[in-house]
Backbone as ProteinMPNN parsed JSONL, in Angstrom:
{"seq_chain_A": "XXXXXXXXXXXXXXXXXXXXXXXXXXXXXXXXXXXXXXXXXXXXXXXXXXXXXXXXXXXXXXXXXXXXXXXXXXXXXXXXXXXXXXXXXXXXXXXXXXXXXXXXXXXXXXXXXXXXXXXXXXXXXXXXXXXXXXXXXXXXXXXXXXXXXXXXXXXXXXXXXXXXXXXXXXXXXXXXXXXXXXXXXXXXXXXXXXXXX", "coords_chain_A": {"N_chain_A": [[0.826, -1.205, 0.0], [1.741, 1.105, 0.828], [3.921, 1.522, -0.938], [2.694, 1.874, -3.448], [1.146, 3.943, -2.977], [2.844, 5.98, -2.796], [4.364, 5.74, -5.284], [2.081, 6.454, -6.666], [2.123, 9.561, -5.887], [4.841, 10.58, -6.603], [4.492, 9.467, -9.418], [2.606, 11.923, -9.782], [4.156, 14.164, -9.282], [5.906, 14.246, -11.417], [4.476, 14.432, -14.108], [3.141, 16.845, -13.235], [6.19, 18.095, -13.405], [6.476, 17.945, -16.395], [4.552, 18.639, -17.382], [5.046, 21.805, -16.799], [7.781, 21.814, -18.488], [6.757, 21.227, -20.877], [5.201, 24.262, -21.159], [7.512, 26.186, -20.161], [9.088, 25.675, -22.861], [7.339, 26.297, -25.295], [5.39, 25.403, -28.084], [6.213, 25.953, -31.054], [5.631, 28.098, -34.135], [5.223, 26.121, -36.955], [6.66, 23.594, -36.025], [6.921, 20.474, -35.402], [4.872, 18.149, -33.941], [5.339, 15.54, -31.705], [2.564, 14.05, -29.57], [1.053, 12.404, -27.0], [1.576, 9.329, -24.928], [3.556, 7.418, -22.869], [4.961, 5.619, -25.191], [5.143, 7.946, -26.904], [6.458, 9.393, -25.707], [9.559, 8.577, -25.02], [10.858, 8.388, -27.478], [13.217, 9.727, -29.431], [12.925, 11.574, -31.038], [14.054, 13.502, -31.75], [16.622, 13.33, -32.985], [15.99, 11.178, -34.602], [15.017, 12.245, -36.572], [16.486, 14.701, -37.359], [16.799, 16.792, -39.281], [14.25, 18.538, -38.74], [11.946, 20.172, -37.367], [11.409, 19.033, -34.292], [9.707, 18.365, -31.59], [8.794, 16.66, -28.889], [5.828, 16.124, -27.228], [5.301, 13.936, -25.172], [4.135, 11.818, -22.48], [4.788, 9.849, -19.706], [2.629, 7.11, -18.824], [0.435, 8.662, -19.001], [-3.577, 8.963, -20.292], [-6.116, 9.79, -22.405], [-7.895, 11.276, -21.348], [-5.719, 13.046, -19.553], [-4.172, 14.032, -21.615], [-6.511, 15.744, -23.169], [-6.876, 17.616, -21.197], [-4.788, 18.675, -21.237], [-3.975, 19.072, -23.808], [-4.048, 22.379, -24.844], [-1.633, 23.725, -24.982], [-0.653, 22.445, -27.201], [-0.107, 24.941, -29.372], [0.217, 27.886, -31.069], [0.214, 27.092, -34.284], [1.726, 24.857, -34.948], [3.199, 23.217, -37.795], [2.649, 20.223, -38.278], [0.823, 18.01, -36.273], [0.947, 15.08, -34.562], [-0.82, 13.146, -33.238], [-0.691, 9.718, -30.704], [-2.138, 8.297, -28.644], [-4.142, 6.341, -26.013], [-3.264, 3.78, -25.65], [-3.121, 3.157, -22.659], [-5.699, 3.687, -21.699], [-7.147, 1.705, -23.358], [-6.025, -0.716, -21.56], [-6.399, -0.105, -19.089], [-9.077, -0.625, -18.749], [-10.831, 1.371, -19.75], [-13.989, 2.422, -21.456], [-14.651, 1.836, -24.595], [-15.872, 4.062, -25.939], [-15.464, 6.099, -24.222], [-13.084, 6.605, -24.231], [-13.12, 7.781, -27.178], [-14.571, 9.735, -27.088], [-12.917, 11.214, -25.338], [-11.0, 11.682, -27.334], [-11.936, 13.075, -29.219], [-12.428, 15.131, -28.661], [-9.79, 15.964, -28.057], [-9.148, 16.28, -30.623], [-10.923, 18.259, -31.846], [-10.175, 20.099, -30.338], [-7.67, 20.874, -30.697], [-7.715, 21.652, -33.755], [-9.387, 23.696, -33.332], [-7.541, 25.27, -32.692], [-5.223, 24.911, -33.87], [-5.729, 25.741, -36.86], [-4.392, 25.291, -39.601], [-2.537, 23.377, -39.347], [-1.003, 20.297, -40.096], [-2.985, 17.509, -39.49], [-2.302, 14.34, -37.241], [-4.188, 11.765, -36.935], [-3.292, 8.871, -34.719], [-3.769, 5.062, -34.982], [-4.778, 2.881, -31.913], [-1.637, 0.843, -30.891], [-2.036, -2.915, -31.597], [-1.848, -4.887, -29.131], [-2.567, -6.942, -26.541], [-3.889, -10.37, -27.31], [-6.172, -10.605, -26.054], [-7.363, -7.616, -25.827], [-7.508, -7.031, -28.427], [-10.208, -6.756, -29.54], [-11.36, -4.267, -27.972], [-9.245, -2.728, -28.802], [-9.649, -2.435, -31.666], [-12.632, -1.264, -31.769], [-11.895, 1.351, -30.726], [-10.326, 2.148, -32.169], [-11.633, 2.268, -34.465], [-13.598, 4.258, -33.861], [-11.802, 6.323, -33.511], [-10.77, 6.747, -36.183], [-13.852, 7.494, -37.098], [-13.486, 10.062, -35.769], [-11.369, 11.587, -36.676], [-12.315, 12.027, -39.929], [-14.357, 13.157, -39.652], [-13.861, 16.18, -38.328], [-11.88, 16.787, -40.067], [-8.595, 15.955, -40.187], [-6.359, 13.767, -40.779], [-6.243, 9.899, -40.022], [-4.613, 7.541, -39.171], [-3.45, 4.206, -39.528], [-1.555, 1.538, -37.884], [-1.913, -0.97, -37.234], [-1.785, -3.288, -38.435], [0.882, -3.875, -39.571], [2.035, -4.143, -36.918], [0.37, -5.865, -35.972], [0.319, -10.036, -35.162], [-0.098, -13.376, -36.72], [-2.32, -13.708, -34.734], [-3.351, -11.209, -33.747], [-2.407, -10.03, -32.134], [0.554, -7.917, -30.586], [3.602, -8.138, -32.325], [6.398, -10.242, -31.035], [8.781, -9.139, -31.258], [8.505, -6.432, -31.355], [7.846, -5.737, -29.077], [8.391, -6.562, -25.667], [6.782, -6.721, -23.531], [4.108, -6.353, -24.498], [2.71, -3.754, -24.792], [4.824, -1.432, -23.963], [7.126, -0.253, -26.686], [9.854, -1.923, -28.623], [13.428, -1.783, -29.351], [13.234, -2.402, -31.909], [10.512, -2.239, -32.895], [10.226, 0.645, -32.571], [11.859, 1.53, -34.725], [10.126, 0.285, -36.473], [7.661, 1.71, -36.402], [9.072, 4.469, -37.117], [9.961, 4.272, -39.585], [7.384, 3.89, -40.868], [6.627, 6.384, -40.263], [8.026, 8.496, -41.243], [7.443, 9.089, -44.211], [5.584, 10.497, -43.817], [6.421, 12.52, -42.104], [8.378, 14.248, -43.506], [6.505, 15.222, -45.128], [6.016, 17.432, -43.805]], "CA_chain_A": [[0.0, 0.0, 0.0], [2.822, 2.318, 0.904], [4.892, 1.99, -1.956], [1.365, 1.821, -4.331], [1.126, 5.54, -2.514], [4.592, 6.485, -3.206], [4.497, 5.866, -6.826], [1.355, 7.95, -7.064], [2.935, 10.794, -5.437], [6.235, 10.567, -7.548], [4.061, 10.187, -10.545], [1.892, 13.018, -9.998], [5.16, 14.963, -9.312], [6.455, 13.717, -12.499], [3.561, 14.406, -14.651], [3.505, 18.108, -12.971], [7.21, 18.678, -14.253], [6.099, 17.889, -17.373], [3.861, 20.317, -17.984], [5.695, 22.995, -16.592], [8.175, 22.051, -18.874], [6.047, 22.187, -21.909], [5.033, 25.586, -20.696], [8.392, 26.979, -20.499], [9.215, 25.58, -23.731], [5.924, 25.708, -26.036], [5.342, 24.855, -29.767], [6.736, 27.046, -32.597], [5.22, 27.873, -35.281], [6.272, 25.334, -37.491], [7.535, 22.903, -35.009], [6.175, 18.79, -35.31], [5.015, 17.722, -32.23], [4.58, 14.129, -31.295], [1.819, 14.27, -28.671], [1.03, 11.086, -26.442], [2.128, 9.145, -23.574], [4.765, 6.905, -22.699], [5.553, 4.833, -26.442], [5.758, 9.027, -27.686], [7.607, 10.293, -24.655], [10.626, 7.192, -24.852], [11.113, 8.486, -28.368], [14.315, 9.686, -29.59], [12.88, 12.156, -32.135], [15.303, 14.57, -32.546], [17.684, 11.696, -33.521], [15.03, 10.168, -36.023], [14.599, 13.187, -37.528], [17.695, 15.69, -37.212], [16.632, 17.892, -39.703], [13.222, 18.733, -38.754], [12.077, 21.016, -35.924], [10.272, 18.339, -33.911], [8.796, 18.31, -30.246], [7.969, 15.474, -27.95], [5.068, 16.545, -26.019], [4.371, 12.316, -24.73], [4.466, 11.476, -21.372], [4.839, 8.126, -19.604], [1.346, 7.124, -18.29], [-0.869, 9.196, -19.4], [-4.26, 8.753, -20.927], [-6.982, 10.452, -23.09], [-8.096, 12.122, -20.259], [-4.369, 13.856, -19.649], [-4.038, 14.723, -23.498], [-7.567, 16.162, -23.352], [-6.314, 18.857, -20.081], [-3.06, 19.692, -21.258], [-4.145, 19.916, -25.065], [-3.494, 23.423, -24.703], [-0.302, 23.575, -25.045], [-0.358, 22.758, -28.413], [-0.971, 25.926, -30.31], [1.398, 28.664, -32.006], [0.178, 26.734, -35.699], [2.766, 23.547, -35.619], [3.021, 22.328, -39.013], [1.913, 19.16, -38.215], [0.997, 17.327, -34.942], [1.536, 13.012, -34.218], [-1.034, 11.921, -32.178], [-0.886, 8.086, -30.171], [-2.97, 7.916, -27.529], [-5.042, 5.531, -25.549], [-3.425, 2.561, -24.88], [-3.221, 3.142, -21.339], [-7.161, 3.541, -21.431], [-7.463, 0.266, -23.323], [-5.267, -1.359, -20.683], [-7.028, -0.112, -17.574], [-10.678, -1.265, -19.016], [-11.875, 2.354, -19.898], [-14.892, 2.042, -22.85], [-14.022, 2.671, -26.21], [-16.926, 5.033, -26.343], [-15.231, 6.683, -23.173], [-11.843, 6.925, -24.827], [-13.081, 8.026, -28.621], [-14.956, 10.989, -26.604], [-11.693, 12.232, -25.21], [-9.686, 11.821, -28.847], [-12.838, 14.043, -30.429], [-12.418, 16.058, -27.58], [-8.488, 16.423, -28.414], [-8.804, 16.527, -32.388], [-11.286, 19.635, -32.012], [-9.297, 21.462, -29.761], [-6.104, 20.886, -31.891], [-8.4, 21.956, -35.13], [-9.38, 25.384, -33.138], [-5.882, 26.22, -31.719], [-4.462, 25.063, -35.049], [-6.559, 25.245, -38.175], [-3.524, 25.034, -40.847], [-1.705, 22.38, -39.031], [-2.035, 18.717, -40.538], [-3.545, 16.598, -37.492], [-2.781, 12.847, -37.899], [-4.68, 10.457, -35.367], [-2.732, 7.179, -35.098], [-4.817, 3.848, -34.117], [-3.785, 2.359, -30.838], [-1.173, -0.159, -31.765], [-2.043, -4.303, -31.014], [-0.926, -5.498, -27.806], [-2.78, -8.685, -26.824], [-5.319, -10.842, -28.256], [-7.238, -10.366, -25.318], [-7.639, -6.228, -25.923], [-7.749, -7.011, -29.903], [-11.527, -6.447, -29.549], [-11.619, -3.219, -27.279], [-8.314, -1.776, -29.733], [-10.076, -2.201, -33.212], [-13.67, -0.472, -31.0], [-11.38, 2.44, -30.119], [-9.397, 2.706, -33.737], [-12.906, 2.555, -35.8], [-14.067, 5.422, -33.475], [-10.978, 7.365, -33.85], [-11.402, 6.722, -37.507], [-14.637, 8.287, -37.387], [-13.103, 11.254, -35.467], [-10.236, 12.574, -37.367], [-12.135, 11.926, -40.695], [-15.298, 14.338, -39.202], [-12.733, 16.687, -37.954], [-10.952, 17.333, -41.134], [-7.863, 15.45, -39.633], [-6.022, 12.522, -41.426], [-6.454, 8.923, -39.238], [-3.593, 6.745, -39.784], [-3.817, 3.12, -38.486], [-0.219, 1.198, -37.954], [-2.213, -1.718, -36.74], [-1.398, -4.502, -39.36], [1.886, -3.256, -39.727], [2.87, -4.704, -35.823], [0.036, -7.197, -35.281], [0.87, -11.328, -35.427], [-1.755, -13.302, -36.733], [-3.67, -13.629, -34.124], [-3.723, -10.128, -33.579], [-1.578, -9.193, -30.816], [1.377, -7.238, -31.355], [4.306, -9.079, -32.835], [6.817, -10.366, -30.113], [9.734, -8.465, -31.902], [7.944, -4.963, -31.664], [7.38, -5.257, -27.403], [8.631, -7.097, -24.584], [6.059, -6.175, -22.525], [3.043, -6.16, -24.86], [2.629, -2.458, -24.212], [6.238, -0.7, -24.798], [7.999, -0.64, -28.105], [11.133, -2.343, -28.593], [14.315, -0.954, -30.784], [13.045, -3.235, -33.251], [9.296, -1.576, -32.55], [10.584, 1.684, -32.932], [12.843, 0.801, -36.24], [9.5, -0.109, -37.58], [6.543, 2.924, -36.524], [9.587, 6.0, -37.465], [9.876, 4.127, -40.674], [6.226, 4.657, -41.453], [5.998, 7.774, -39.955], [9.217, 8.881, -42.327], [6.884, 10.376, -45.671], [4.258, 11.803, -43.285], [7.282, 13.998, -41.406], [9.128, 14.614, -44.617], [5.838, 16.208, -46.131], [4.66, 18.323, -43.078]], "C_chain_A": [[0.864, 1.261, 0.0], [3.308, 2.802, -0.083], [4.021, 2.046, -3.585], [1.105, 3.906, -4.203], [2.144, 6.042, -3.176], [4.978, 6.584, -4.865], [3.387, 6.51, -7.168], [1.917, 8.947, -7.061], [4.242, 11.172, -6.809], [5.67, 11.128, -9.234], [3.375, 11.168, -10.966], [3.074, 14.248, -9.996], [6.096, 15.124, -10.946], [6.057, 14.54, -13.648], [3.62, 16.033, -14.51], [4.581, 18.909, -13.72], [6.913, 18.644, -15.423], [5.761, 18.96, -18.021], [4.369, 21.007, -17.67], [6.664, 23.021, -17.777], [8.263, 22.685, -20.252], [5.445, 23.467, -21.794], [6.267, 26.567, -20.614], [8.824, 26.895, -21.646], [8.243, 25.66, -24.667], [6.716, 25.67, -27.422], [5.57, 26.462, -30.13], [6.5, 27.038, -33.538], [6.414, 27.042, -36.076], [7.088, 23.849, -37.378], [6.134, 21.384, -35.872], [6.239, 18.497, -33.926], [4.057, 16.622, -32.442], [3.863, 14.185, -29.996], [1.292, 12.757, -27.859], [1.77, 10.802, -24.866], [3.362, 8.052, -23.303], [5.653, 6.555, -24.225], [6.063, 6.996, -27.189], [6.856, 9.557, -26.704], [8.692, 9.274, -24.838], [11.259, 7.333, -26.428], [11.974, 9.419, -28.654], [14.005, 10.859, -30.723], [13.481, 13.281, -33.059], [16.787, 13.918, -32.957], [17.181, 11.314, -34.787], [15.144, 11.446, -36.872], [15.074, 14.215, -37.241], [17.775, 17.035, -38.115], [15.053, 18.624, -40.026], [12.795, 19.441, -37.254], [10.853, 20.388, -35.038], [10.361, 18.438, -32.284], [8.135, 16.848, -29.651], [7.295, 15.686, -26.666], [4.448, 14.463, -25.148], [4.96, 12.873, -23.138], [4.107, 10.313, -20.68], [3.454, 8.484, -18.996], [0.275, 7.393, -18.583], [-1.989, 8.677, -20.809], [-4.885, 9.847, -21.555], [-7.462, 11.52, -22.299], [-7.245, 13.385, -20.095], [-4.146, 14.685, -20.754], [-5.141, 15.736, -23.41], [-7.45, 17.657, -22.549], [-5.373, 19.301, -20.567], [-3.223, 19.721, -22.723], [-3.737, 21.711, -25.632], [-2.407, 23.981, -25.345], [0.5, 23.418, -26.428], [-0.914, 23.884, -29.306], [0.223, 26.992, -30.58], [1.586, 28.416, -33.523], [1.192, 25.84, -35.605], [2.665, 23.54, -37.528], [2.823, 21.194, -38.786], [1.59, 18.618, -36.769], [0.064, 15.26, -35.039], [0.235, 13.078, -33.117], [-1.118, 10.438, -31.45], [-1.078, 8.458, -28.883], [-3.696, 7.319, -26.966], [-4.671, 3.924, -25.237], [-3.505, 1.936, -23.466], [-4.653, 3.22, -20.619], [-7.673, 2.104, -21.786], [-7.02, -0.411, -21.634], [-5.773, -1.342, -19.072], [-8.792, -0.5, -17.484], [-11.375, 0.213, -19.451], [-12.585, 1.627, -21.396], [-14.576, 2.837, -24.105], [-14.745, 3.937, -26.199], [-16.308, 6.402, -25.358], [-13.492, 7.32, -23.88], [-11.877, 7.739, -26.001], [-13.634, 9.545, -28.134], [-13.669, 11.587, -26.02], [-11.063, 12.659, -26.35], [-10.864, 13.168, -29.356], [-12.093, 15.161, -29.845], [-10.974, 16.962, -27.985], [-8.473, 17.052, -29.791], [-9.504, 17.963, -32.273], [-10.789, 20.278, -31.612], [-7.96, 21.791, -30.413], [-6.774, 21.857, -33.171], [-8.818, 23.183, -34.577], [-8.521, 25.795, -32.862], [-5.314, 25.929, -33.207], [-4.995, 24.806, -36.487], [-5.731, 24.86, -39.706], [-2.56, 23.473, -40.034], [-2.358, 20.726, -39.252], [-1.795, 17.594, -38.968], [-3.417, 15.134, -38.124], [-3.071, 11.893, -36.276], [-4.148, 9.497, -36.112], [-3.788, 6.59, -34.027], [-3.967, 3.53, -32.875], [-3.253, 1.003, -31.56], [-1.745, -1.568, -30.874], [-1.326, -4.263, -29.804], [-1.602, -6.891, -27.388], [-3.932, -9.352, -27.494], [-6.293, -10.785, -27.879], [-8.253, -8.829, -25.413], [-7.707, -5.839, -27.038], [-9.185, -6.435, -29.961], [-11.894, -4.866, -29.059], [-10.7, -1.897, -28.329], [-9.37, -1.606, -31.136], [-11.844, -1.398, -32.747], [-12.995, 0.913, -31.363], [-10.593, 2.991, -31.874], [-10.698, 3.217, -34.748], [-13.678, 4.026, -35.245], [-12.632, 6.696, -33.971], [-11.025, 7.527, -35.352], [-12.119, 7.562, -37.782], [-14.108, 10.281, -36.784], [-12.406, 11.932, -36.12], [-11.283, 12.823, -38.735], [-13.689, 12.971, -40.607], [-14.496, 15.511, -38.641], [-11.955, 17.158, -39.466], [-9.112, 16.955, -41.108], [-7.436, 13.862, -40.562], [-5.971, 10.814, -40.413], [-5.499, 8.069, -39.805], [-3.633, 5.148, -39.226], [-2.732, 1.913, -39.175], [-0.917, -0.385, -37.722], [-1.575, -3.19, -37.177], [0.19, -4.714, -39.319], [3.05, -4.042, -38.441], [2.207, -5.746, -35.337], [0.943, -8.648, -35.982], [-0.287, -11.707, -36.118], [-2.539, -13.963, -36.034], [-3.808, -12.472, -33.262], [-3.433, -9.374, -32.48], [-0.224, -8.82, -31.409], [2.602, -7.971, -31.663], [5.304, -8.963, -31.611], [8.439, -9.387, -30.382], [9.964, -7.491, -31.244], [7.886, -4.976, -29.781], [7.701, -6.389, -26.782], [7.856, -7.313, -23.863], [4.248, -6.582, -22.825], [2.421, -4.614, -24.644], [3.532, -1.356, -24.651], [6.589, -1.297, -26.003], [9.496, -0.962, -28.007], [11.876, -1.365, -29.316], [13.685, -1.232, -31.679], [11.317, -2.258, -33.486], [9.219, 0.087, -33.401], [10.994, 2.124, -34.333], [11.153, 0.849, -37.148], [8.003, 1.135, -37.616], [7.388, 4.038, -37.059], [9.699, 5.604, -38.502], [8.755, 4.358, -41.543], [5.782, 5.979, -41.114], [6.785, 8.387, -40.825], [8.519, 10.039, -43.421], [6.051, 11.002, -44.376], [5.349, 13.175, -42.686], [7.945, 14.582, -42.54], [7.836, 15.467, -45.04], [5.426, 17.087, -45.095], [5.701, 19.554, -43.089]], "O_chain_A": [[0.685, 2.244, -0.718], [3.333, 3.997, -0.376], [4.606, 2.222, -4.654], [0.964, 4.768, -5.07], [2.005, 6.558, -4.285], [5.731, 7.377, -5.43], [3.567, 7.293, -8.101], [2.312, 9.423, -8.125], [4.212, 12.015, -7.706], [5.918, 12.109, -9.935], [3.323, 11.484, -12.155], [2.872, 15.236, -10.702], [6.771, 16.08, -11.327], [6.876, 15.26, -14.22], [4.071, 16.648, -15.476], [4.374, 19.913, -14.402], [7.137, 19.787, -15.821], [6.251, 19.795, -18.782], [4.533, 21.55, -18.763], [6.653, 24.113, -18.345], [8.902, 23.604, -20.765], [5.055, 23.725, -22.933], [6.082, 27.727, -20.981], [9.161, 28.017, -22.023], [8.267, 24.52, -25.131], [7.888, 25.803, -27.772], [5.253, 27.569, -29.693], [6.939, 26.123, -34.235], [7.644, 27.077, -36.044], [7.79, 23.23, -38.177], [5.082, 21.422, -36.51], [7.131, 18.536, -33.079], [2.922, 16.505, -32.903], [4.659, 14.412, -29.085], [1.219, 11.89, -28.73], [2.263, 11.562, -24.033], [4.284, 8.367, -24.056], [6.754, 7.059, -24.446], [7.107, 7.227, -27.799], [7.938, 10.053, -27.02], [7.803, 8.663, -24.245], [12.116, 6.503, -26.732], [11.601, 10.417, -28.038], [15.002, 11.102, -31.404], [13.461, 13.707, -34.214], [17.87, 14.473, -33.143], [17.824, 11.162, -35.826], [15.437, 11.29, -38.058], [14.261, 15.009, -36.768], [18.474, 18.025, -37.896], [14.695, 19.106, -41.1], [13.362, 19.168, -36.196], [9.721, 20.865, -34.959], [11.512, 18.648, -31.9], [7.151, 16.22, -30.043], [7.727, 15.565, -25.52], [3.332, 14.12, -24.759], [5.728, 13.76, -22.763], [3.086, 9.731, -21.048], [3.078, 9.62, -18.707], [-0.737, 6.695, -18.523], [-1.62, 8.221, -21.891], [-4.35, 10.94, -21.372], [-7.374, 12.679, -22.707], [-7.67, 14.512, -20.346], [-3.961, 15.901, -20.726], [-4.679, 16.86, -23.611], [-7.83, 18.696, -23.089], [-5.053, 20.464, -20.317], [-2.464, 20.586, -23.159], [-3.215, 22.016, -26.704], [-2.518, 24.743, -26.305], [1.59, 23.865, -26.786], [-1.995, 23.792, -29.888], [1.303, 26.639, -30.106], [2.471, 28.965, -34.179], [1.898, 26.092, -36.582], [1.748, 24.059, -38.165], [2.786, 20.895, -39.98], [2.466, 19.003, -35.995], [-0.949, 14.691, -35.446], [0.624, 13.036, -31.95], [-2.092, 9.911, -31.988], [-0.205, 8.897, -28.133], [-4.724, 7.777, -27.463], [-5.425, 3.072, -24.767], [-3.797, 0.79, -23.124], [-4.869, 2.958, -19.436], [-8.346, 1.397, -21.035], [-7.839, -0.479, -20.718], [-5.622, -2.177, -18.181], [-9.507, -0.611, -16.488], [-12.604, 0.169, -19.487], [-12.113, 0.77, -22.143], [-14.352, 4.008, -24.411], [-14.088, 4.937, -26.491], [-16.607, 7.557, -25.661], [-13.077, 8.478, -23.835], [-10.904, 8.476, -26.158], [-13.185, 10.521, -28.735], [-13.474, 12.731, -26.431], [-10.608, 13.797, -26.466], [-10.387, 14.185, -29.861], [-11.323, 15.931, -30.419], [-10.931, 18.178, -28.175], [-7.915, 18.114, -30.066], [-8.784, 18.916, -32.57], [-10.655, 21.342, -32.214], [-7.41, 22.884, -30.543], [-6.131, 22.869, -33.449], [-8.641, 24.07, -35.412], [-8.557, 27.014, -32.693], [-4.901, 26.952, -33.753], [-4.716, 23.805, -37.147], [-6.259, 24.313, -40.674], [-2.004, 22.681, -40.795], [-3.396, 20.16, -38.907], [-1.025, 17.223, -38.083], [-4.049, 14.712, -39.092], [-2.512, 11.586, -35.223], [-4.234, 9.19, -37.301], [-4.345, 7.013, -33.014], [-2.773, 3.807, -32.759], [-3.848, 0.287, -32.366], [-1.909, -1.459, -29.659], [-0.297, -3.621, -29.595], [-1.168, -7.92, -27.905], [-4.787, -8.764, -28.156], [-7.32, -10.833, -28.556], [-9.461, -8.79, -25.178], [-7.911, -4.642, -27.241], [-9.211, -5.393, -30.617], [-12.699, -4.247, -29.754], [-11.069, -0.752, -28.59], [-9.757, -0.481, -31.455], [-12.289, -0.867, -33.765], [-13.509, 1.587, -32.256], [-10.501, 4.107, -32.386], [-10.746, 4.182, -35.511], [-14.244, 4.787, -36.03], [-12.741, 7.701, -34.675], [-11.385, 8.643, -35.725], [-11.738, 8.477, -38.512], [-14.377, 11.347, -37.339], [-12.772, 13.1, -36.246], [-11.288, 14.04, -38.924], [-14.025, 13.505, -41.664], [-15.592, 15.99, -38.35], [-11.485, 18.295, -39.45], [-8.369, 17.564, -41.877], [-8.29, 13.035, -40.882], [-4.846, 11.004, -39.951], [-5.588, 7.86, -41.015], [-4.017, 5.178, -38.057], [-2.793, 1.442, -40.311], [-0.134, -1.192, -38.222], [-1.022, -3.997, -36.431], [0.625, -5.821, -39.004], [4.217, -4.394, -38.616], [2.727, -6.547, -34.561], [1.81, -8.609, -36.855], [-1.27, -10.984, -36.272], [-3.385, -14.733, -36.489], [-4.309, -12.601, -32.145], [-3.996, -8.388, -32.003], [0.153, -9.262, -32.495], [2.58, -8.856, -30.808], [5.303, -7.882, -31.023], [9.067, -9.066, -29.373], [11.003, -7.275, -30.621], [7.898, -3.836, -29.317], [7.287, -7.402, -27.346], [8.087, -8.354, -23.248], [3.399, -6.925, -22.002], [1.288, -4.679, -24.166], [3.212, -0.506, -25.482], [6.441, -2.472, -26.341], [10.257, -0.264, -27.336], [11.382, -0.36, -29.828], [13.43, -0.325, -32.472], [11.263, -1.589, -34.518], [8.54, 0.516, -34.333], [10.425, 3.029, -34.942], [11.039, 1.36, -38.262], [7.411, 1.381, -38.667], [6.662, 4.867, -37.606], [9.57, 6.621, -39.184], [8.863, 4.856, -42.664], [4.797, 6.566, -41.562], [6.051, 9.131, -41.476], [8.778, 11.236, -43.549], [6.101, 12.22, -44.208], [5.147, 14.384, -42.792], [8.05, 15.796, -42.363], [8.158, 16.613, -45.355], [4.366, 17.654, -45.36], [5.36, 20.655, -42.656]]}, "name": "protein", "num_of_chains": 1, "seq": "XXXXXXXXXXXXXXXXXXXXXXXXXXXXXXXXXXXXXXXXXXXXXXXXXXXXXXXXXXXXXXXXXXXXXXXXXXXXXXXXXXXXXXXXXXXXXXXXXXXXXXXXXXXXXXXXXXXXXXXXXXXXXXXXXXXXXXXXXXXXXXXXXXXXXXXXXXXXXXXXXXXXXXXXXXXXXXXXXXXXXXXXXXXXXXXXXXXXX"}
């Protein structure tokens, strides 16, 4: 119980710096910002992409919910903004219907703070065969969101499932995090979308 406490605390402290930091630093016109939670925050993107003026607004943990409050934050016109969000809602049992209402929630507020900036919703990626059912719920809604929205919907899904529809053992350790190999294989498809934004 203690140390169940203790890692709240820490992570709410965590989570806090965060935002402050995106707050002292914000978006620039111009800027790419990968937006999300742990799989975007653990990302290396000014590495992947060295000649591009990119931003990693992720942060470990967070859900739809989080994205939805600190949305904000993105605005100054990016030229493009990455979203991946929600597997941490799959994962704790929230309802697709409960999750696809935060993403709207996000895509419109992105689409009034930035009306020239190209918005791409990514699907949540596979993780097990058990949450195959609740992921492809939550992707067909986001689907419908970006593509009401005026927003492009991108969906990596195939790309890392096995076939039986959990994510390939390669791509995650964990079922959850992305491996090197993981990584190696979503900045490779993300590659033309950052090159054209």
């Amino acid at each position: 119980m203690k140390g169940s406490l203790l890692f709240k605390v820490r992570y709410k402290r965590a989570y806090a710096f965060m935002i402050s930091e995106f707050e002292r630093m914000p978006v620039r016109p111009g800027d790419i910002v990968f937006l999300g939670d742990s799989i975007t925050h653990m990302g290396t993107w000014d590495e992947w992409f060295p000649d591009r003026p990119v931003r990693n607004f992720g942060i470990s943990g967070d859900k739809t919910a989080g994205v939805l409050k600190r949305v904000g934050q993105v605005s100054h016109e990016p030229a493009a903004v990455f979203l991946m969000i929600g597997t941490n809602d799959v994962g704790e049992g929230e309802s697709a219907a409960a999750t696809v209402k935060n993403v709207e929630g996000i895509v419109a507020a992105i689409r009034a703070q930035c009306p020239n900036a190209t918005l791409y919703v990514q699907g949540v990626l596979p993780r097990t065969l058990a949450l195959a059912p609740l992921i492809h719920a939550v992707n067909d809604g986001y689907r419908a969101a970006a593509e009401g929205a005026g927003a492009l919907y991108v969906d990596w899904h195939d790309a890392f499932s096995d076939d039986h529809d959990a994510i390939r053992p390669e791509f995650s350790d964990d079922e959850l995090h992305l491996s090197p190999a993981g990584y190696v294989q979503w900045v490779s498809l993300l590659a033309p979308l950052v090159a054209a934004a």
